[in-house]
Coordinates of C-alpha atoms and ligand atoms in Angstrom, one line a residue:
M1 CA 0.4 -0.2 -0.6
G2 CA 1.0 3.6 -0.8
R3 CA 0.9 6.7 1.0
I4 CA -0.8 10.2 -1.4
V5 CA -0.2 12.7 -0.3
T6 CA -2.6 15.7 -1.8
I7 CA -2.6 19.8 -0.9
I8 CA -5.4 22.3 -2.1
G9 CA -5.5 25.8 -0.1
T10 CA -7.2 27.6 -2.1
R11 CA -11.3 28.1 -3.4
P12 CA -10.8 26.8 -6.8
E13 CA -8.6 23.8 -5.3
I14 CA -11.1 22.9 -3.5
I15 CA -14.0 22.7 -5.5
K16 CA -12.3 21.1 -7.9
M17 CA -10.3 18.7 -6.5
A18 CA -13.5 17.2 -4.0
P19 CA -14.0 15.2 -6.5
V20 CA -10.4 13.8 -7.3
V21 CA -10.3 13.6 -3.9
K22 CA -13.4 11.3 -3.1
A23 CA -12.0 9.3 -6.3
L24 CA -8.6 8.3 -3.9
D25 CA -10.0 8.1 -0.9
G26 CA -11.2 5.0 -3.0
L27 CA -8.3 3.2 -3.4
D28 CA -6.9 0.5 -1.9
H29 CA -3.8 3.3 -1.2
E30 CA -3.3 6.2 2.0
H31 CA -4.7 9.0 0.5
V32 CA -3.8 11.9 3.2
L33 CA -5.3 15.8 2.2
V34 CA -3.7 18.2 3.8
H35 CA -5.0 21.7 3.3
S36 CA -2.3 25.0 3.4
G37 CA -4.5 27.6 5.2
Q38 CA -4.7 29.9 1.7
H39 CA -7.9 30.6 2.4
Y40 CA -9.7 30.5 4.9
D41 CA -12.7 32.6 5.9
L42 CA -16.3 30.6 5.8
M43 CA -16.9 31.9 2.7
M44 CA -13.6 31.1 0.4
D45 CA -13.4 27.4 2.4
R46 CA -15.3 25.9 4.6
I47 CA -18.8 26.3 3.7
F48 CA -17.0 24.2 0.1
F49 CA -16.7 21.4 2.4
R50 CA -19.9 21.5 3.4
D51 CA -21.6 22.4 0.6
M52 CA -19.7 19.5 -1.6
H53 CA -20.1 17.3 1.5
L54 CA -15.7 17.0 1.6
R55 CA -14.2 15.0 4.2
E56 CA -11.8 17.2 6.1
P57 CA -8.3 17.5 5.4
D58 CA -6.6 15.4 7.3
E59 CA -3.9 18.4 8.3
Q60 CA -5.2 21.4 8.8
F61 CA -2.8 24.5 8.2
E62 CA -2.3 28.0 8.7
L63 CA -1.4 30.9 6.7
K64 CA -3.4 33.5 7.3
E65 CA -2.3 37.5 5.8
Q66 CA 1.7 36.2 4.5
P67 CA 2.4 37.6 1.0
P68 CA 3.1 35.2 -1.7
H69 CA 6.7 34.5 -1.3
L70 CA 5.9 33.3 2.7
Q71 CA 3.0 31.2 1.6
V72 CA 5.2 29.5 0.1
A73 CA 8.2 29.7 2.4
T74 CA 6.0 28.4 5.4
T75 CA 3.8 25.4 3.2
I76 CA 7.0 25.0 2.7
R77 CA 8.8 24.6 5.9
Q78 CA 4.7 23.2 7.7
V79 CA 3.8 20.5 5.3
A80 CA 7.0 18.9 5.2
D81 CA 6.7 16.0 8.0
V82 CA 3.2 15.0 6.0
T83 CA 5.0 14.7 2.7
K84 CA 8.3 13.9 3.1
D85 CA 7.7 9.2 3.3
A86 CA 4.7 10.0 0.2
D87 CA 5.5 7.3 -3.0
L88 CA 3.3 9.7 -4.6
V89 CA 2.4 13.7 -3.6
I90 CA -0.6 15.5 -6.2
V91 CA -1.4 19.2 -6.2
H92 CA -3.7 21.4 -8.2
G93 CA -3.8 24.1 -10.5
D94 CA -1.4 28.0 -9.9
T95 CA -1.6 28.6 -6.9
N96 CA 0.6 29.0 -4.2
T97 CA 0.0 26.6 -2.6
T98 CA 0.6 24.4 -5.7
V99 CA 4.1 25.4 -6.6
A100 CA 5.3 24.5 -2.5
G101 CA 3.6 21.7 -2.8
A102 CA 5.5 20.6 -6.4
L103 CA 9.0 22.6 -4.6
L104 CA 8.9 21.0 -1.2
A105 CA 8.3 16.8 -3.1
K106 CA 11.4 17.3 -5.6
K107 CA 13.4 18.7 -2.3
Q108 CA 12.1 15.6 -0.7
E109 CA 13.1 13.4 -4.2
R110 CA 8.9 12.4 -3.6
R111 CA 7.6 11.9 -6.6
L112 CA 4.5 14.3 -8.3
S113 CA 1.8 15.0 -10.3
H114 CA 0.3 18.2 -11.0
V115 CA -3.9 18.6 -12.3
E116 CA -5.4 20.9 -14.9
A117 CA -1.4 20.4 -16.6
G118 CA 0.1 22.5 -19.0
I119 CA -1.9 25.5 -19.4
R120 CA -0.2 28.7 -19.9
S121 CA -2.1 32.1 -20.8
F122 CA 1.6 33.2 -22.1
D123 CA 2.3 36.0 -18.9
K124 CA 4.4 35.4 -17.3
T125 CA 3.9 38.5 -15.5
M126 CA 0.7 36.2 -14.1
P127 CA 2.1 34.6 -10.7
E128 CA -0.6 32.3 -11.6
E129 CA 2.5 31.4 -15.0
L130 CA 4.8 30.8 -12.7
N131 CA 3.3 28.5 -10.7
R132 CA 2.4 26.1 -13.2
I133 CA 5.4 26.7 -15.0
V134 CA 7.1 25.4 -12.0
A135 CA 4.8 22.9 -11.3
D136 CA 4.1 21.5 -15.1
Q137 CA 7.9 21.2 -14.9
L138 CA 9.1 19.0 -11.6
S139 CA 5.8 16.7 -11.8
D140 CA 6.3 13.2 -13.0
V141 CA 2.0 12.2 -13.4
L142 CA 0.2 14.9 -15.3
F143 CA -2.7 15.1 -15.7
A144 CA -3.2 18.0 -19.1
P145 CA -7.8 18.8 -19.4
T146 CA -7.5 19.0 -23.1
A147 CA -5.1 18.6 -26.2
T148 CA -4.4 21.4 -26.6
S149 CA -3.0 22.0 -23.3
R150 CA -1.1 18.6 -23.9
K151 CA 0.3 20.1 -26.7
N152 CA 1.6 23.5 -24.6
L153 CA 4.1 20.7 -22.2
E154 CA 5.1 19.1 -25.6
Q155 CA 6.7 22.4 -26.3
E156 CA 8.0 22.7 -23.2
N157 CA 9.5 19.1 -23.3
V158 CA 7.3 17.1 -21.0
R159 CA 6.0 14.4 -22.9
A160 CA 6.2 11.6 -20.6
G161 CA 3.4 10.4 -17.8
V162 CA 0.8 13.5 -19.5
H163 CA -2.7 12.3 -19.1
V164 CA -5.7 13.8 -21.2
V165 CA -8.3 14.0 -19.0
G166 CA -10.5 16.3 -19.2
N167 CA -10.9 18.5 -16.2
S168 CA -11.9 18.0 -12.7
V169 CA -14.5 21.4 -12.8
I170 CA -16.8 19.6 -14.7
D171 CA -16.4 16.7 -12.5
A172 CA -17.6 19.4 -9.4
L173 CA -20.1 20.4 -11.2
T174 CA -22.0 17.2 -12.8
Q175 CA -22.2 16.1 -9.2
N176 CA -23.9 18.7 -7.5
L177 CA -26.3 20.4 -10.2
A178 CA -29.0 18.7 -8.9
I179 CA -28.6 19.7 -5.4
A180 CA -28.0 23.1 -6.7
E181 CA -30.5 23.3 -8.3
K182 CA -33.2 21.6 -5.5
K183 CA -31.9 23.6 -2.2
S184 CA -30.0 27.1 -3.5
E185 CA -32.8 29.9 -3.4
V186 CA -30.2 32.8 -3.9
L187 CA -32.5 33.8 -7.2
A188 CA -35.4 34.6 -4.8
R189 CA -33.7 35.6 -2.1
L190 CA -31.1 38.6 -3.9
G191 CA -34.9 39.0 -5.7
L192 CA -33.1 37.6 -9.7
T193 CA -34.9 37.0 -12.2
R194 CA -33.8 34.3 -14.6
R195 CA -32.1 35.5 -17.3
R196 CA -32.2 39.3 -16.2
Y197 CA -29.2 39.5 -14.9
I198 CA -25.2 39.6 -15.7
V199 CA -22.8 37.6 -13.4
L200 CA -19.5 39.3 -12.0
T201 CA -16.8 38.5 -10.5
F202 CA -13.4 40.1 -10.2
H203 CA -10.1 39.6 -8.3
R204 CA -7.0 38.9 -10.7
A205 CA -3.8 40.7 -9.3
E206 CA -3.4 42.8 -11.9
N207 CA -6.8 44.0 -12.1
V208 CA -7.3 44.8 -8.5
D209 CA -4.2 45.7 -7.1
T210 CA -3.2 48.9 -8.8
K211 CA -5.7 51.6 -8.1
E212 CA -6.6 53.7 -12.0
R213 CA -7.0 49.9 -13.3
L214 CA -9.7 48.1 -10.6
A215 CA -10.6 52.4 -11.0
R216 CA -11.6 52.3 -14.8
A217 CA -12.9 48.1 -14.1
L218 CA -15.8 49.9 -11.6
D219 CA -16.4 52.1 -15.0
A220 CA -16.3 49.6 -16.9
F221 CA -19.5 47.6 -14.5
E222 CA -21.2 50.2 -15.3
G223 CA -21.1 50.3 -18.9
A224 CA -21.6 46.8 -18.5
A225 CA -24.8 47.5 -17.3
D226 CA -26.4 50.6 -19.5
E227 CA -25.5 47.9 -22.4
A228 CA -26.9 45.0 -20.8
E229 CA -30.0 46.7 -18.6
L230 CA -29.4 44.0 -17.2
P231 CA -28.0 44.7 -13.0
I232 CA -25.4 43.3 -12.1
V233 CA -24.3 40.9 -9.1
F234 CA -21.4 40.6 -8.0
P235 CA -20.4 38.3 -4.9
I236 CA -16.6 40.6 -4.6
H237 CA -13.9 38.6 -3.1
P238 CA -11.9 39.7 0.1
R239 CA -8.6 40.9 -2.3
T240 CA -11.4 42.9 -4.2
A241 CA -12.9 44.0 -1.0
K242 CA -9.8 44.8 0.6
R243 CA -8.0 46.9 -2.3
L244 CA -11.6 48.9 -3.2
R245 CA -11.3 50.3 0.7
E246 CA -7.9 50.9 0.5
F247 CA -8.2 52.6 -2.9
G248 CA -11.3 54.8 -1.4
L249 CA -12.9 52.8 -4.0
E250 CA -15.7 51.5 -2.2
K251 CA -18.3 54.7 -2.2
R252 CA -17.9 55.1 -6.1
A253 CA -18.3 51.3 -6.5
A254 CA -21.6 52.2 -3.6
A255 CA -22.7 55.0 -5.8
L256 CA -23.2 52.5 -9.3
F257 CA -27.2 51.6 -9.1
S258 CA -26.8 48.0 -11.1
L259 CA -23.6 46.9 -9.5
R260 CA -24.9 44.7 -6.8
R261 CA -22.4 43.3 -3.9
I262 CA -22.8 40.6 -2.1
E263 CA -21.0 38.1 0.0
P264 CA -18.6 35.3 -2.0
T265 CA -21.5 32.6 -2.4
G266 CA -22.1 29.0 -1.4
Y267 CA -20.4 26.3 -3.9
L268 CA -24.1 25.5 -4.8
D269 CA -25.8 29.3 -5.0
M270 CA -22.5 30.2 -7.7
L271 CA -24.1 27.3 -10.2
V272 CA -27.2 28.3 -9.6
L273 CA -26.6 32.2 -10.7
E274 CA -24.4 31.4 -13.5
K275 CA -26.8 28.9 -15.1
E276 CA -29.6 30.9 -15.4
A277 CA -27.2 34.5 -15.2
A278 CA -28.2 35.7 -19.0
L279 CA -24.3 36.6 -19.3
V280 CA -21.0 36.1 -17.1
M281 CA -18.2 38.6 -16.6
T282 CA -15.3 37.5 -15.0
D283 CA -11.1 37.2 -14.7
S284 CA -11.7 33.5 -12.9
G285 CA -10.5 30.4 -14.7
G286 CA -13.7 28.8 -13.2
L287 CA -15.6 30.7 -13.8
Q288 CA -14.7 30.6 -17.9
E289 CA -15.0 26.6 -17.4
E290 CA -18.7 26.4 -15.9
S291 CA -20.2 29.4 -18.1
C292 CA -18.9 27.5 -21.2
F293 CA -20.7 24.3 -20.1
F294 CA -23.9 25.8 -18.5
H295 CA -24.1 27.8 -22.7
V296 CA -24.0 30.7 -20.9
P297 CA -21.9 33.8 -22.8
C298 CA -19.0 34.6 -20.6
V299 CA -17.5 38.1 -21.2
T300 CA -13.3 37.4 -19.6
L301 CA -11.9 41.3 -17.6
R302 CA -8.2 40.1 -19.2
E303 CA -6.1 40.5 -22.4
N304 CA -4.9 37.0 -21.9
T305 CA -6.6 33.7 -20.8
E306 CA -5.0 29.8 -20.3
R307 CA -9.3 29.0 -21.7
P308 CA -8.7 29.1 -25.5
E309 CA -10.7 26.3 -26.0
T310 CA -13.5 28.5 -24.6
L311 CA -12.3 31.8 -27.2
E312 CA -12.1 29.2 -30.2
I313 CA -15.8 27.6 -29.8
G314 CA -17.6 31.4 -29.5
S315 CA -18.2 30.5 -25.5
N316 CA -15.9 33.7 -24.5
V317 CA -13.9 36.7 -25.0
L318 CA -11.8 38.5 -23.5
A319 CA -11.7 42.3 -22.9
G320 CA -9.7 43.2 -20.6
T321 CA -11.1 46.7 -18.7
D322 CA -11.3 48.7 -21.2
P323 CA -14.8 50.3 -20.4
A324 CA -15.8 51.0 -24.5
Q325 CA -14.3 46.9 -24.6
V326 CA -15.9 45.8 -22.4
R327 CA -19.1 47.4 -24.2
A328 CA -18.5 45.8 -27.2
A329 CA -17.6 42.5 -25.6
V330 CA -21.1 42.8 -23.1
R331 CA -22.8 42.9 -26.5
R332 CA -20.8 40.8 -28.2
Q333 CA -21.7 38.0 -25.9
L334 CA -25.4 38.8 -25.5
A335 CA -26.0 38.2 -29.1
A336 CA -24.3 34.8 -29.1
K337 CA -26.2 31.5 -30.7
R338 CA -25.4 29.5 -26.9
E339 CA -24.9 26.1 -29.4
W340 CA -20.8 25.7 -28.4
P341 CA -19.7 22.2 -27.0
N342 CA -17.8 21.7 -24.1
P343 CA -13.7 21.1 -24.7
F344 CA -13.6 20.4 -20.5
G345 CA -14.6 16.6 -20.4
D346 CA -17.4 14.7 -19.2
G347 CA -16.8 15.2 -16.0
T348 CA -15.1 11.4 -15.3
T349 CA -11.7 13.2 -14.7
G350 CA -11.9 12.7 -11.1
K351 CA -11.8 8.8 -11.6
Q352 CA -9.1 8.2 -15.0
I353 CA -7.4 10.1 -11.8
A354 CA -7.6 7.8 -9.4
Q355 CA -7.4 4.9 -12.0
Q356 CA -4.0 7.0 -13.5
V357 CA -2.6 7.1 -10.3
A358 CA -3.3 3.5 -9.2
A359 CA -1.0 2.7 -12.0
F360 CA 1.4 4.3 -10.9
L361 CA 2.0 3.5 -7.8
G362 CA 1.5 -0.3 -9.0
Ligands
UD1_1 C1 -5.7 33.2 -5.0 C2 -4.1 32.6 -6.3 C3 -5.1 32.7 -7.3 C4 -6.8 32.7 -7.9 C5 -7.5 33.1 -6.9 C6 -9.3 31.9 -6.2 C7 -2.6 32.3 -6.5 C8 -1.0 33.2 -6.5 N1 -3.5 32.9 -6.2 O1 -5.6 34.5 -5.4 O2 -4.6 32.1 -7.9 O3 -7.5 32.9 -8.6 O4 -6.5 31.6 -5.6 O5 -9.5 32.5 -5.4 O6 -1.5 31.7 -5.2 N2 -7.9 36.4 1.5 C9 -8.8 36.7 3.4 N3 -9.5 35.7 3.1 C10 -9.2 34.7 2.7 C11 -8.8 34.4 1.7 C12 -8.3 35.6 1.3 O7 -9.3 37.7 3.2 O8 -10.5 32.9 3.1 C13 -7.6 38.4 1.7 C14 -5.8 37.9 2.6 O9 -5.9 40.0 2.3 C15 -5.1 37.7 1.3 C16 -5.8 38.5 -0.9 O10 -7.1 37.4 -0.3 O11 -3.9 38.6 1.5 C17 -5.3 37.7 -1.1 O12 -5.1 36.0 -1.4 P1 -3.9 35.4 -1.5 O13 -4.9 34.0 -1.6 O14 -2.6 35.2 -1.8 O15 -4.6 35.0 -2.8 P2 -5.7 35.2 -4.7 O16 -6.0 36.4 -4.6 O17 -6.6 35.2 -3.8
UDP2 N1 -16.7 30.7 -7.0 C1 -18.0 30.4 -6.0 N2 -18.4 31.8 -5.1 C2 -18.2 32.7 -5.6 C3 -17.4 33.0 -6.6 C4 -16.3 32.0 -7.4 O1 -18.5 29.2 -5.6 O2 -18.7 33.1 -4.5 C5 -16.6 29.2 -7.6 C6 -16.7 29.0 -8.7 O3 -18.0 28.6 -9.7 C7 -15.9 28.2 -9.6 C8 -14.8 28.7 -8.9 O4 -15.4 29.1 -7.2 O5 -15.7 26.9 -9.4 C9 -13.0 29.9 -9.0 O6 -13.5 30.4 -8.0 P1 -11.8 31.5 -8.0 O7 -12.4 32.2 -9.4 O8 -11.3 31.3 -6.8 O9 -10.1 31.2 -8.6 P2 -9.9 31.2 -10.2 O10 -10.8 29.9 -10.6 O11 -10.1 32.7 -11.1 O12 -8.9 30.8 -10.0

């Protein structure tokens, strides 16, 4: 029997790894679940364990309010005892938790697996792009979501151990959608009508960490609501909330009549909010994928994306945060035919990963 150690720590890792963790728990191996503590608020963390019926982590660490380099350093120090005799360490995605887990595994001469491998924005100014490249370069077993991500890995000379398995975002979605539709009362609670609102998330460092860019984004949100003649529901990420306060932009945001700012939502509420929206506006990776699955058009408030599949099929367009460009993108996407295919797999990613891990460990 081998020892598998899976490391998670942020909202998207909890959500997308929940189906993978459940599948790995079913193997004939010890499976240790570690939480780095990178995300810690109830609505960024615990709520997803509850919503998705994910078991508690075996090891829970604390990272609160540390700068990025110390998130990495502290995670390496704190988790080292758990991983030191692992037969396989598994990390997901592109966060500071991901890169810490990857570096730790290799410094301890452990074998490493990366879930959601090979996606690239080709923008090395993004912390996430660096984290992905490091995790992929160090990994022995790589779970790429699409043929495009496999190709990206080939271009970086990563060929061995790559499996194209879809994205576990689809597993999470399909396992929880019926429950969400039954349980969530979010539309009634917020007084929303199906297809008569836009859902917005916005938290990427490059978008919210400078005052001018964040202020311009508020103008873009106002323009989008005006163009669509729809209210915008905006569950605010704590990073964005903090920056609005720091930059003195809270009043400006509050004055935008069409911008309904709410706390981050649980997963079940978010699924319903996305599925029933007229449009998704976001800089999140997960929302680009989820909106595509729901056939809800997406406007991505970034200059690039590591999900080019969504651009190719027309479910998504890039608009940056320039108000005129966002307006044009909203107009175009509201008129889009919602007929694109789903490029992210059939919801069996967790199962496929568990099979490959079992084969790898022998
Ligand atoms: C991180 C990831 C990003 C991912 C996002 C998902 C990195 C480099 N970035 O960004 O790729 O898209 O998570 O949401 O790892 N905070 C709270 N409570 C929380 C969590 C965060 O208040 O539960 C605040 C803190 O002030 C913290 C700030 O948000 O300093 C930023 O959090 P951090 O985890 O460093 O980065 P994210 O912006 O969440
Ligand atoms: N999400 C959520 N509530 C929110 C915002 C996002 O449940 O208020 C979910 C969303 O459905 C998706 C994931 O969080 O599954 C995306 O995480 P995030 O945008 O934080 O990270 P990213 O995908 O950009 O790395």
